[in-house]
């Protein structure tokens, strides 16, 4: 370039022949070269190919170039929403470029940009462009200023039908432009499922009348309920899920065929659906409605290609599902399929896949106590079957517990029951303004801090939790046992406040990759007791009593021994209480959490 510059020749051919970063540095050195303008133009093209999401923000100076229209189409596929935003700025260089485009796809977005309700139409952009849908037809559901009002059910059903169609295209390697991203179809479907159906039935969770509580989902068909369930994984309550699942099965007729439903939705998000069905004890019900060969093929697909997803979420879903399934034939089939996939990854020299499938196989086999597999020795994670007393008591010799309460009606009732479980001849209770301190007066020292369930409407319970944590920190007190007492919708607030020192965590419904990963990010050595439902007082009390008795005796917590004791105790309990207990998952069977811990340790080696 320097020699060309001395000769008065253009540097453009040299700039074109090098990567963008190299060309950019050199072009800026020789700004006086006669080829500078052409070089900058070509550098922009290089940059646009690397960062298509930045095309519209930088194309202004090149809006009149012959390549501008082609780049506009590239930008459209990257984000139709960007085209919409710039189209509204009609006097800008980008707005003028978009406005004069002859491309039918761009013209459709321009037409939408003139509407105040355009974002409601974006999920259907592919169909609008192809002529499969019209703005007039969608307006019947979105509503307009004349004869139509917003039809939340009709709009949601249209989203579901479009998702089924778009996913079919995606399965055939034809990605719809309006399917993903902000305000895309998946985003809108998830928002409307939660807004119009899940939130209303969750909010009425205390209403005992199903016809009132579940009125919102009454107009929905099987496919509509299927998408509502999978889209609302992180929002739906246990009771809401179970009723919705049963309603979905009922809506399929007297002899429901689950495989027909999955075919109808093109198996979209079926792994998430299976994981949730297993977690809520509905998987056997679902599988029994299809021929055995089909159920076996479905479960085989469930554990296949876990190495190619880019995250551990599907693998954790598989681990959690295995821990929830009771059908021995299904469990055996899953183990066989896991081994086959491991062998496939070995053959393909896929180390990531080998790691995933080997861990799953080892953890699944360890779930069978007759095999006597020691995960701590094999994988290097903290002891699976017990927690040492010394690790709980630490240098101070005191086991410290922290209990999170919430100030709604159920939280206050739970708090009263909790306090009543400490007899005065064994424990001393002292009250502060925002919390209580409960100390053992027999056996080894145990101290329990619990915030008061103050009014949650004005966030006084949240203030009490924060002030208690500040107090513990100021005294260098590190809880090694944490207990969540509250509905599942309070759980995220407890998780965000977990101390890293926690070795035992007892939570209500905490399933899901996101929750488990977050818990272990805060407390990487924690052993988690969870339930597929909201924690029940009649079950929590025996569990906590057993733990506290073990702590005061200065003994290690042996999960297998503890659960054997609890099994015997609840075998004599009323059926309703026994059913609630059966939904509790002891740490050594919380397979999703074990998988994440094991994988994280292997990654650091």
XYZ file of C-alpha atoms in Angstrom:
605
model
C 0.000 0.000 0.000
C 2.836 2.358 0.841
C 4.468 1.755 -2.559
C 1.125 2.228 -4.351
C 0.576 5.451 -2.444
C 4.016 6.775 -3.525
C 3.138 5.964 -7.129
C -0.248 7.668 -6.830
C -2.072 4.351 -7.298
C -5.211 3.110 -5.515
C -4.765 0.980 -2.413
C -8.250 -0.549 -2.874
C -7.094 -3.872 -4.416
C -4.763 -4.463 -1.457
C -7.423 -3.546 1.116
C -9.857 -5.925 -0.583
C -7.425 -8.810 -0.244
C -7.008 -8.773 3.536
C -9.324 -9.418 6.505
C -11.509 -6.559 7.727
C -9.424 -5.715 10.820
C -6.173 -5.507 8.825
C -7.818 -3.462 6.061
C -9.345 -1.018 8.557
C -5.983 -0.254 10.197
C -4.212 0.309 6.885
C -6.986 2.337 5.291
C -6.947 4.788 8.192
C -3.168 5.242 7.843
C -3.468 6.235 4.161
C -6.531 8.512 4.196
C -5.113 10.643 1.384
C -4.836 7.712 -1.032
C -7.001 8.052 -4.154
C -8.587 4.685 -3.352
C -9.628 5.656 0.189
C -13.328 6.130 -0.631
C -13.544 2.835 -2.509
C -11.623 1.092 0.267
C -14.019 2.394 2.936
C -16.939 1.156 0.859
C -15.461 -2.320 0.576
C -14.570 -2.349 4.257
C -18.186 -1.627 5.048
C -19.217 -4.639 2.945
C -16.724 -6.803 4.839
C -18.035 -5.515 8.148
C -21.641 -6.089 7.088
C -20.917 -9.741 6.320
C -19.402 -10.180 9.800
C -22.014 -8.133 11.674
C -25.315 -8.238 9.760
C -27.082 -6.890 12.850
C -25.192 -3.584 12.419
C -26.051 -3.033 8.740
C -28.929 -0.624 9.228
C -27.167 1.512 11.820
C -24.164 2.068 9.477
C -25.628 1.945 5.954
C -26.622 5.626 5.844
C -23.536 6.904 3.911
C -23.954 4.055 1.412
C -27.730 4.245 0.963
C -27.373 5.223 -2.731
C -24.883 2.506 -3.597
C -26.035 -0.367 -5.874
C -25.430 -2.899 -3.100
C -27.662 -1.078 -0.588
C -30.878 -2.865 -1.606
C -29.247 -6.287 -1.266
C -27.882 -5.451 2.186
C -31.335 -4.229 3.173
C -32.699 -7.732 2.522
C -29.860 -9.220 4.619
C -30.791 -6.842 7.440
C -34.438 -7.848 7.071
C -33.639 -11.515 7.640
C -31.495 -10.553 10.622
C -34.273 -8.530 12.272
C -37.561 -7.472 10.636
C -38.112 -5.334 13.750
C -35.111 -3.172 12.777
C -36.626 -2.548 9.356
C -39.857 -1.532 11.073
C -38.038 0.882 13.435
C -36.046 2.621 10.693
C -39.016 2.722 8.305
C -40.762 5.060 10.728
C -37.883 7.565 10.436
C -38.956 8.468 6.895
C -36.540 11.407 6.506
C -33.415 9.493 7.508
C -31.134 7.923 4.896
C -32.184 4.474 6.134
C -35.867 5.437 6.081
C -35.625 6.668 2.493
C -33.768 3.518 1.429
C -36.406 1.300 3.022
C -39.256 3.391 1.649
C -38.141 3.015 -1.987
C -37.397 -0.723 -1.794
C -39.216 -2.818 -4.379
C -38.808 -6.039 -2.343
C -42.246 -7.346 -1.350
C -40.998 -8.371 2.112
C -39.672 -4.904 2.843
C -42.847 -3.314 1.461
C -44.945 -5.412 3.856
C -42.940 -4.156 6.834
C -43.238 -0.584 5.581
C -47.010 -0.996 5.449
C -46.998 -2.322 9.016
C -44.783 0.550 10.186
C -47.662 2.918 9.480
C -49.807 1.094 12.056
C -49.714 1.758 15.798
C -50.361 -1.943 16.505
C -47.729 -3.318 14.103
C -45.925 -5.496 16.670
C -49.048 -7.629 17.053
C -48.671 -8.593 13.388
C -44.944 -9.375 13.410
C -45.290 -13.046 14.436
C -47.236 -13.604 11.203
C -44.851 -11.718 8.916
C -43.927 -14.781 6.821
C -47.578 -15.518 6.164
C -48.325 -11.873 5.365
C -45.515 -11.797 2.810
C -46.587 -15.054 1.163
C -50.228 -14.026 1.080
C -51.261 -16.861 3.401
C -52.521 -14.257 5.865
C -53.845 -10.734 5.486
C -53.732 -7.773 7.815
C -57.532 -7.656 7.672
C -57.892 -11.238 8.914
C -55.406 -10.818 11.774
C -57.137 -7.565 12.720
C -60.218 -9.599 13.659
C -58.224 -10.883 16.657
C -55.951 -7.918 17.323
C -58.878 -5.509 17.188
C -59.287 -2.229 15.371
C -61.032 1.063 15.793
C -64.284 -0.089 14.239
C -66.139 -3.358 14.720
C -63.483 -5.637 16.241
C -62.220 -5.820 19.829
C -59.123 -7.671 21.006
C -59.838 -11.415 21.147
C -57.184 -12.867 23.500
C -58.269 -16.478 22.935
C -58.545 -16.118 19.152
C -55.164 -14.360 18.946
C -53.484 -17.044 21.073
C -55.018 -19.836 18.985
C -53.738 -18.108 15.832
C -50.267 -17.950 17.392
C -50.445 -21.687 18.141
C -51.507 -22.591 14.580
C -48.727 -20.424 13.181
C -46.139 -21.946 15.555
C -47.110 -25.433 14.370
C -46.716 -24.364 10.756
C -43.468 -22.459 11.324
C -41.923 -25.324 13.304
C -42.727 -27.719 10.483
C -40.799 -25.406 8.153
C -37.950 -25.183 10.651
C -37.755 -28.985 10.817
C -37.282 -28.955 7.038
C -34.415 -26.431 7.319
C -36.557 -23.480 6.233
C -36.258 -20.954 9.058
C -39.195 -18.514 9.196
C -37.950 -14.943 9.500
C -40.530 -14.014 12.129
C -40.181 -17.054 14.377
C -37.380 -16.035 16.723
C -36.147 -12.848 18.369
C -37.890 -10.087 20.284
C -41.554 -9.802 19.224
C -41.114 -12.911 17.092
C -43.615 -15.745 17.182
C -42.017 -17.781 20.003
C -41.581 -14.680 22.153
C -45.182 -13.549 21.618
C -46.584 -17.055 22.154
C -44.792 -17.390 25.477
C -45.931 -13.952 26.649
C -49.576 -14.508 25.729
C -49.665 -18.018 27.232
C -48.523 -16.594 30.562
C -50.505 -13.348 30.397
C -53.899 -14.708 29.359
C -53.968 -18.196 30.836
C -51.237 -19.122 33.328
C -51.312 -15.941 35.402
C -55.125 -15.947 35.746
C -55.282 -19.573 36.981
C -52.228 -19.113 39.209
C -53.698 -16.016 40.828
C -56.818 -17.978 41.768
C -54.827 -20.837 43.322
C -56.655 -20.433 46.638
C -60.101 -20.693 45.010
C -61.425 -24.240 45.603
C -63.930 -24.083 42.715
C -62.288 -25.404 39.502
C -64.963 -23.879 37.279
C -63.990 -20.456 38.597
C -60.251 -20.922 38.943
C -59.718 -22.513 35.522
C -62.312 -20.558 33.555
C -59.569 -18.852 31.515
C -58.418 -22.112 29.888
C -61.882 -23.501 29.195
C -61.861 -22.403 25.477
C -58.479 -24.044 24.756
C -58.008 -27.239 22.764
C -55.313 -29.927 23.242
C -52.631 -28.178 21.159
C -53.383 -24.825 22.818
C -52.969 -26.387 26.270
C -49.806 -28.222 25.181
C -48.119 -24.940 24.202
C -49.429 -23.166 27.277
C -47.778 -25.840 29.438
C -44.363 -25.915 27.742
C -44.208 -22.143 27.288
C -45.072 -21.596 30.941
C -42.555 -23.962 32.535
C -41.069 -21.275 34.784
C -44.429 -19.719 35.704
C -47.030 -22.461 36.083
C -47.938 -23.673 39.585
C -48.132 -27.385 40.367
C -51.910 -27.389 40.757
C -52.264 -25.319 37.577
C -50.117 -27.797 35.652
C -51.958 -30.885 36.852
C -55.414 -29.539 36.037
C -54.234 -28.237 32.635
C -52.600 -31.575 31.785
C -55.738 -33.498 32.723
C -57.863 -31.068 30.711
C -55.547 -31.507 27.697
C -55.913 -35.279 27.863
C -59.676 -34.976 28.304
C -59.969 -32.692 25.287
C -58.400 -35.418 23.106
C -61.547 -37.528 23.496
C -62.611 -40.670 25.319
C -59.609 -42.593 24.006
C -56.806 -39.983 23.864
C -53.755 -40.749 21.747
C -50.738 -38.805 22.936
C -48.700 -39.649 19.851
C -51.385 -38.013 17.695
C -51.013 -34.818 19.718
C -47.238 -34.851 19.275
C -47.665 -35.402 15.537
C -50.087 -32.484 15.438
C -47.481 -30.142 16.961
C -44.659 -31.685 14.873
C -42.916 -32.785 18.111
C -42.167 -29.140 18.853
C -40.648 -28.810 22.367
C -41.498 -32.436 23.147
C -38.399 -32.881 25.339
C -39.535 -30.064 27.587
C -43.020 -31.554 27.708
C -41.710 -35.015 28.687
C -39.478 -33.530 31.363
C -42.401 -31.612 32.874
C -44.723 -34.627 32.673
C -42.132 -36.742 34.501
C -41.591 -34.037 37.114
C -45.310 -33.799 37.875
C -45.882 -37.588 37.815
C -47.872 -37.508 34.588
C -45.431 -39.214 32.197
C -46.780 -42.741 32.666
C -50.283 -41.435 32.031
C -49.091 -39.783 28.827
C -47.091 -42.761 27.519
C -49.857 -45.276 28.241
C -52.134 -43.618 25.695
C -49.888 -44.572 22.754
C -48.704 -47.911 21.321
C -45.679 -49.322 23.133
C -43.457 -49.091 20.043
C -44.273 -45.392 19.731
C -43.617 -44.678 23.407
C -40.245 -46.443 23.165
C -39.329 -44.435 20.049
C -40.359 -41.237 21.822
C -38.189 -41.930 24.865
C -35.289 -42.872 22.588
C -35.573 -39.506 20.851
C -35.756 -37.847 24.275
C -32.165 -38.844 25.116
C -30.682 -38.417 21.624
C -28.457 -35.525 20.403
C -27.959 -34.026 23.865
C -24.414 -33.120 22.801
C -25.505 -30.888 19.937
C -27.796 -28.392 21.693
C -25.133 -25.915 22.822
C -26.266 -26.010 26.486
C -26.699 -28.587 29.249
C -30.416 -27.892 29.585
C -31.661 -30.949 27.673
C -29.215 -33.214 29.531
C -30.406 -31.857 32.893
C -34.013 -32.392 31.775
C -33.163 -36.020 31.000
C -31.469 -36.452 34.397
C -34.418 -34.919 36.258
C -36.871 -37.052 34.310
C -35.023 -40.271 35.140
C -35.235 -39.422 38.830
C -39.008 -38.956 38.539
C -39.920 -42.036 36.467
C -41.125 -45.139 38.288
C -41.835 -47.417 35.305
C -38.961 -49.943 35.300
C -39.292 -50.678 31.569
C -38.974 -46.995 30.705
C -35.973 -46.619 33.016
C -34.222 -49.629 31.465
C -34.933 -48.326 27.957
C -33.459 -44.931 28.849
C -30.271 -46.574 30.167
C -29.885 -48.604 26.973
C -30.378 -45.514 24.825
C -27.905 -43.512 26.911
C -25.272 -46.222 26.400
C -25.938 -46.312 22.641
C -25.477 -42.552 22.381
C -22.282 -42.713 24.423
C -20.893 -45.320 22.005
C -21.884 -43.135 19.074
C -19.979 -40.183 20.559
C -16.932 -42.405 21.214
C -17.028 -43.544 17.589
C -17.266 -39.926 16.384
C -14.542 -38.799 18.828
C -17.014 -36.312 20.319
C -15.497 -35.674 23.760
C -18.264 -33.295 24.830
C -20.898 -35.900 24.025
C -18.903 -38.664 25.712
C -18.737 -36.582 28.877
C -22.495 -35.905 28.914
C -23.602 -39.484 28.264
C -21.004 -41.072 30.550
C -22.062 -38.806 33.408
C -25.737 -39.558 32.822
C -25.078 -43.301 32.710
C -23.007 -43.220 35.904
C -25.555 -41.102 37.773
C -28.479 -43.233 36.601
C -26.777 -46.447 37.674
C -25.965 -44.913 41.061
C -29.671 -44.261 41.616
C -30.015 -48.053 42.043
C -28.809 -48.641 45.617
C -28.139 -52.337 44.907
C -25.271 -51.385 42.579
C -23.397 -49.596 45.420
C -21.891 -46.965 43.100
C -19.989 -44.214 44.919
C -20.410 -41.042 42.862
C -18.017 -39.118 45.121
C -15.198 -41.518 44.314
C -16.039 -41.861 40.619
C -16.795 -38.250 39.734
C -15.239 -36.194 42.524
C -18.350 -34.374 43.678
C -18.969 -33.890 47.428
C -20.363 -36.992 49.184
C -23.710 -37.856 47.627
C -25.190 -40.010 50.344
C -24.218 -38.044 53.444
C -23.165 -34.648 54.778
C -20.510 -34.635 57.502
C -21.499 -32.984 60.762
C -18.122 -31.209 60.893
C -18.782 -29.486 57.556
C -22.100 -28.212 58.931
C -20.829 -27.052 62.310
C -17.576 -25.572 60.998
C -14.924 -24.030 63.223
C -17.490 -22.600 65.650
C -19.050 -25.985 66.386
C -22.525 -24.502 65.816
C -24.912 -25.584 63.068
C -26.560 -22.414 61.741
C -29.837 -22.532 59.819
C -31.638 -19.744 57.959
C -35.350 -19.992 57.143
C -37.087 -17.787 54.576
C -40.752 -16.980 55.252
C -43.146 -14.894 53.124
C -45.971 -12.733 54.414
C -48.980 -14.068 52.516
C -51.806 -16.016 54.173
C -50.162 -19.425 53.729
C -46.764 -18.084 54.796
C -48.146 -16.816 58.090
C -49.860 -20.152 58.758
C -46.636 -21.972 57.917
C -44.704 -19.729 60.312
C -47.103 -20.423 63.192
C -46.798 -24.177 62.601
C -43.006 -23.867 62.385
C -42.675 -22.032 65.699
C -44.960 -24.535 67.427
C -42.629 -27.395 66.480
C -39.935 -26.319 68.981
C -40.750 -27.549 72.514
C -39.656 -25.169 75.287
C -37.720 -27.877 77.133
C -35.415 -28.349 74.117
C -35.289 -24.928 72.443
C -35.167 -21.278 73.475
C -36.895 -18.749 71.195
C -36.025 -15.044 71.297
C -37.776 -12.484 69.111
C -36.374 -9.443 67.372
C -38.245 -6.801 65.389
C -37.927 -8.625 62.063
C -36.809 -12.152 62.904
C -36.645 -14.838 65.569
C -33.611 -16.695 66.877
C -34.138 -20.303 67.993
C -31.338 -21.993 69.983
C -31.033 -25.590 71.141
C -30.672 -26.034 74.892
C -30.088 -29.803 74.695
C -27.429 -31.628 72.718
C -24.979 -29.997 70.322
C -25.514 -26.273 69.616
C -27.923 -25.451 66.785
C -29.167 -21.933 66.072
C -31.975 -21.113 63.651
C -32.678 -17.645 62.256
C -36.075 -17.093 60.628
C -37.428 -13.820 59.289
C -40.966 -12.892 60.369
C -43.671 -13.304 57.676
C -44.444 -9.584 57.545
C -46.777 -8.027 54.992
C -45.655 -9.104 51.501
C -47.852 -6.554 49.683
C -45.628 -3.734 50.963
C -42.475 -5.910 50.780
C -41.923 -5.834 54.529
C -41.081 -9.552 54.423
C -38.396 -8.799 51.810
C -37.000 -6.036 54.043
C -36.903 -8.457 56.975
C -34.981 -11.022 54.928
C -32.464 -8.413 53.783
C -31.973 -7.013 57.295
C -31.488 -10.497 58.724
C -28.847 -11.287 56.098
C -27.093 -7.990 56.850
C -27.114 -8.887 60.552
C -25.661 -12.358 59.915
C -22.937 -10.887 57.713
C -22.058 -8.265 60.326
C -21.580 -11.052 62.897
C -19.655 -13.311 60.450
C -22.372 -15.948 60.831
C -22.525 -18.302 57.835
C -25.626 -20.521 57.575
C -24.892 -24.044 56.351
C -28.569 -25.056 56.216
C -31.186 -23.031 54.304
C -34.937 -23.680 54.247
C -37.500 -22.093 51.936
C -41.026 -21.976 53.374
C -43.390 -20.536 50.813
C -45.131 -20.983 47.481
C -43.079 -21.751 44.376
C -43.588 -18.215 43.051
C -41.605 -16.920 46.048
C -38.747 -19.304 45.322
C -36.746 -17.029 42.960
C -36.382 -14.477 45.776
C -35.003 -17.123 48.120
C -32.575 -18.398 45.490
C -31.205 -14.895 44.891
C -30.334 -14.616 48.600
C -28.754 -18.041 49.128
C -25.478 -17.954 51.078
C -22.500 -19.631 49.433
C -21.834 -21.465 52.694
C -25.006 -23.578 52.379
C -24.410 -27.337 52.491
C -28.066 -28.385 52.780
C -30.886 -26.521 51.039
C -34.547 -27.455 51.431
C -36.770 -25.864 48.819
C -40.220 -26.073 47.372
C -40.626 -26.742 43.662
C -37.156 -25.967 42.274
C -37.058 -28.150 39.159
C -35.731 -26.742 35.931
C -32.267 -26.211 34.569
C -32.323 -22.465 35.167
C -33.232 -22.797 38.858
C -30.847 -25.656 39.572
C -27.960 -23.911 37.826
C -28.668 -20.694 39.705
C -28.837 -22.495 43.064
C -25.511 -24.203 42.445
C -23.950 -20.956 41.220
C -24.724 -19.487 44.653
C -23.987 -22.618 46.691
C -21.856 -25.012 44.607
C -21.557 -27.730 47.306
C -25.202 -27.738 48.352
C -27.294 -30.869 48.657
C -30.863 -30.033 47.655
C -34.111 -31.406 49.078
C -36.895 -30.403 46.713
C -40.479 -31.251 45.928
C -42.411 -31.376 42.679
C -45.124 -29.474 44.491
C -45.223 -26.554 46.897
C -43.819 -27.655 50.245
C -46.434 -29.147 52.583
C -46.367 -28.404 56.323
C -47.265 -32.005 57.188
C -44.187 -33.219 55.307
C -41.786 -30.378 56.090
C -42.135 -30.799 59.830
C -40.945 -34.457 60.044
C -38.056 -33.681 57.669
C -36.915 -30.671 59.684
C -37.389 -32.510 62.978
C -35.190 -35.356 61.716
C -32.484 -32.940 60.552
C -32.485 -30.965 63.807
C -32.352 -34.160 65.902
C -29.390 -35.318 63.817
C -27.601 -31.986 64.250
C -28.157 -31.952 68.042
C -26.797 -35.498 68.223
C -23.651 -34.335 66.425
C -24.143 -36.965 63.730
C -23.586 -36.967 59.979
C -26.721 -36.656 57.831
C -27.107 -39.950 55.954
C -29.711 -39.376 53.241
C -30.483 -43.040 52.614
C -30.911 -43.747 56.324
C -32.990 -40.582 56.740
C -35.333 -41.408 53.854
C -35.730 -44.995 55.016
C -36.850 -43.627 58.379
C -39.243 -41.161 56.707
C -40.612 -43.873 54.405
C -41.591 -45.934 57.427
C -43.121 -42.901 59.115
C -45.242 -41.832 56.136
C -46.310 -45.399 55.344
C -48.665 -44.983 58.321
C -49.800 -41.462 57.336
C -53.133 -40.571 55.643
C -53.065 -41.115 51.876
C -53.125 -37.411 50.987
C -50.107 -36.738 53.196
C -48.337 -39.831 51.858
C -48.898 -38.676 48.275
C -47.397 -35.272 49.100
C -44.387 -36.959 50.699
C -43.852 -39.105 47.606
C -43.278 -35.917 45.590
C -40.287 -34.926 47.761
C -36.902 -35.680 46.206
C -33.955 -36.446 48.520
C -30.535 -35.056 47.542
C -29.112 -38.395 46.422
C -31.975 -38.717 43.931
C -31.970 -35.089 42.731
C -30.241 -36.181 39.549
C -30.351 -32.904 37.641
C -28.460 -31.125 40.399
C -25.955 -33.991 40.653
C -25.367 -33.819 36.903
C -24.652 -30.063 36.960
C -22.263 -30.412 39.916
C -20.432 -33.333 38.309
C -20.162 -31.622 34.940
C -18.845 -28.401 36.500
C -16.153 -30.339 38.389
C -15.102 -32.223 35.252
C -14.847 -28.931 33.358
C -12.355 -27.539 35.900
C -10.041 -30.549 35.654
